[in-house]
Amino acid sequence: MRDKLAQARIRERLRRVQAGNFGDCEPVGEGVIELRVHVGAGYRVYFGRHGGALVLLLSGGDKAGQSDDIRRAKEHWSNWKRRQT
């Protein structure tokens, strides 16, 4: 990603998530949550929560590739959960 402003905003959003403030996010199915970053191309970060403490980052992208990014995040989440059993 070349957009330095977008990089900074994404890092800031991830710091907020780390502090427990999830802000603008929406479940997209199968336990995957989409965190929206309103800058540039409309960046998205996908994550899952396990228990009360763990937030696992799965993938990211922008609005243009949203469907593929969600599919990929769901695959990563499913694979991670399968390895936990």
mmCIF file of C-alpha atoms in Angstrom:
data_model
loop_
_atom_site.group_PDB
_atom_site.id
_atom_site.type_symbol
_atom_site.label_atom_id
_atom_site.label_comp_id
_atom_site.label_asym_id
_atom_site.label_seq_id
_atom_site.Cartn_x
_atom_site.Cartn_y
_atom_site.Cartn_z
ATOM 1 C CA MET A 1 0.000 0.000 0.000
ATOM 2 C CA ARG A 2 1.532 3.286 -1.095
ATOM 3 C CA ASP A 3 -1.013 5.598 0.526
ATOM 4 C CA LYS A 4 0.807 6.787 3.680
ATOM 5 C CA LEU A 5 -2.317 8.469 5.087
ATOM 6 C CA ALA A 6 -4.279 5.231 4.720
ATOM 7 C CA GLN A 7 -1.456 3.293 6.381
ATOM 8 C CA ALA A 8 -1.499 5.672 9.340
ATOM 9 C CA ARG A 9 -5.293 5.520 9.672
ATOM 10 C CA ILE A 10 -5.307 1.723 9.535
ATOM 11 C CA ARG A 11 -2.589 1.536 12.209
ATOM 12 C CA GLU A 12 -4.594 3.937 14.375
ATOM 13 C CA ARG A 13 -7.774 1.861 13.952
ATOM 14 C CA LEU A 14 -5.895 -1.293 14.927
ATOM 15 C CA ARG A 15 -4.590 0.471 18.060
ATOM 16 C CA ARG A 16 -8.186 1.341 18.956
ATOM 17 C CA VAL A 17 -9.242 -2.280 18.445
ATOM 18 C CA GLN A 18 -6.376 -3.347 20.701
ATOM 19 C CA ALA A 19 -7.779 -0.994 23.362
ATOM 20 C CA GLY A 20 -11.247 -2.558 22.978
ATOM 21 C CA ASN A 21 -12.838 0.168 20.829
ATOM 22 C CA PHE A 22 -13.981 -1.568 17.643
ATOM 23 C CA GLY A 23 -15.743 1.464 16.147
ATOM 24 C CA ASP A 24 -17.219 1.073 12.658
ATOM 25 C CA CYS A 25 -17.372 -2.660 12.095
ATOM 26 C CA GLU A 26 -19.940 -5.149 10.891
ATOM 27 C CA PRO A 27 -20.219 -8.959 10.994
ATOM 28 C CA VAL A 28 -19.957 -10.455 7.500
ATOM 29 C CA GLY A 29 -20.774 -14.049 8.454
ATOM 30 C CA GLU A 30 -19.188 -17.219 9.818
ATOM 31 C CA GLY A 31 -17.619 -15.329 12.724
ATOM 32 C CA VAL A 32 -15.726 -12.849 10.542
ATOM 33 C CA ILE A 33 -16.048 -9.129 11.263
ATOM 34 C CA GLU A 34 -15.257 -6.312 8.835
ATOM 35 C CA LEU A 35 -13.573 -3.188 10.198
ATOM 36 C CA ARG A 36 -14.099 -0.251 7.853
ATOM 37 C CA VAL A 37 -11.513 2.496 7.452
ATOM 38 C CA HIS A 38 -12.994 5.560 5.765
ATOM 39 C CA VAL A 39 -10.011 6.884 3.847
ATOM 40 C CA GLY A 40 -8.703 6.491 0.313
ATOM 41 C CA ALA A 41 -10.119 3.465 -1.483
ATOM 42 C CA GLY A 42 -12.341 2.499 1.470
ATOM 43 C CA TYR A 43 -10.033 0.025 3.164
ATOM 44 C CA ARG A 44 -11.293 -2.988 5.102
ATOM 45 C CA VAL A 45 -9.637 -5.186 7.717
ATOM 46 C CA TYR A 46 -11.181 -8.565 8.538
ATOM 47 C CA PHE A 47 -10.860 -10.272 11.899
ATOM 48 C CA GLY A 48 -12.390 -12.868 14.168
ATOM 49 C CA ARG A 49 -12.759 -12.974 17.929
ATOM 50 C CA HIS A 50 -11.981 -16.024 20.001
ATOM 51 C CA GLY A 51 -13.102 -15.913 23.591
ATOM 52 C CA GLY A 52 -13.094 -12.554 25.294
ATOM 53 C CA ALA A 53 -9.505 -11.587 24.627
ATOM 54 C CA LEU A 54 -8.187 -12.716 21.255
ATOM 55 C CA VAL A 55 -8.729 -10.770 18.057
ATOM 56 C CA LEU A 56 -7.170 -12.500 15.089
ATOM 57 C CA LEU A 57 -6.483 -10.416 11.974
ATOM 58 C CA LEU A 58 -7.366 -12.442 8.910
ATOM 59 C CA SER A 59 -6.872 -10.216 5.868
ATOM 60 C CA GLY A 60 -7.542 -6.804 4.440
ATOM 61 C CA GLY A 61 -8.301 -4.997 1.234
ATOM 62 C CA ASP A 62 -10.366 -2.212 -0.244
ATOM 63 C CA LYS A 63 -13.950 -1.780 -1.349
ATOM 64 C CA ALA A 64 -13.174 -2.920 -4.916
ATOM 65 C CA GLY A 65 -12.073 -6.409 -3.815
ATOM 66 C CA GLN A 66 -14.483 -6.753 -0.917
ATOM 67 C CA SER A 67 -16.197 -10.009 -1.964
ATOM 68 C CA ASP A 68 -12.922 -11.861 -2.544
ATOM 69 C CA ASP A 69 -11.427 -10.416 0.647
ATOM 70 C CA ILE A 70 -14.406 -11.596 2.714
ATOM 71 C CA ARG A 71 -14.244 -15.077 1.170
ATOM 72 C CA ARG A 72 -10.505 -15.276 1.916
ATOM 73 C CA ALA A 73 -10.985 -14.049 5.508
ATOM 74 C CA LYS A 74 -13.690 -16.679 6.085
ATOM 75 C CA GLU A 75 -11.346 -19.389 4.785
ATOM 76 C CA HIS A 76 -8.536 -18.197 7.085
ATOM 77 C CA TRP A 77 -10.911 -18.083 10.067
ATOM 78 C CA SER A 78 -12.294 -21.556 9.354
ATOM 79 C CA ASN A 79 -8.777 -22.996 8.995
ATOM 80 C CA TRP A 80 -7.614 -21.349 12.227
ATOM 81 C CA LYS A 81 -10.621 -22.640 14.191
ATOM 82 C CA ARG A 82 -10.121 -26.166 12.822
ATOM 83 C CA ARG A 83 -6.501 -26.153 14.053
ATOM 84 C CA GLN A 84 -7.645 -25.160 17.558
ATOM 85 C CA THR A 85 -9.552 -28.418 18.119
#
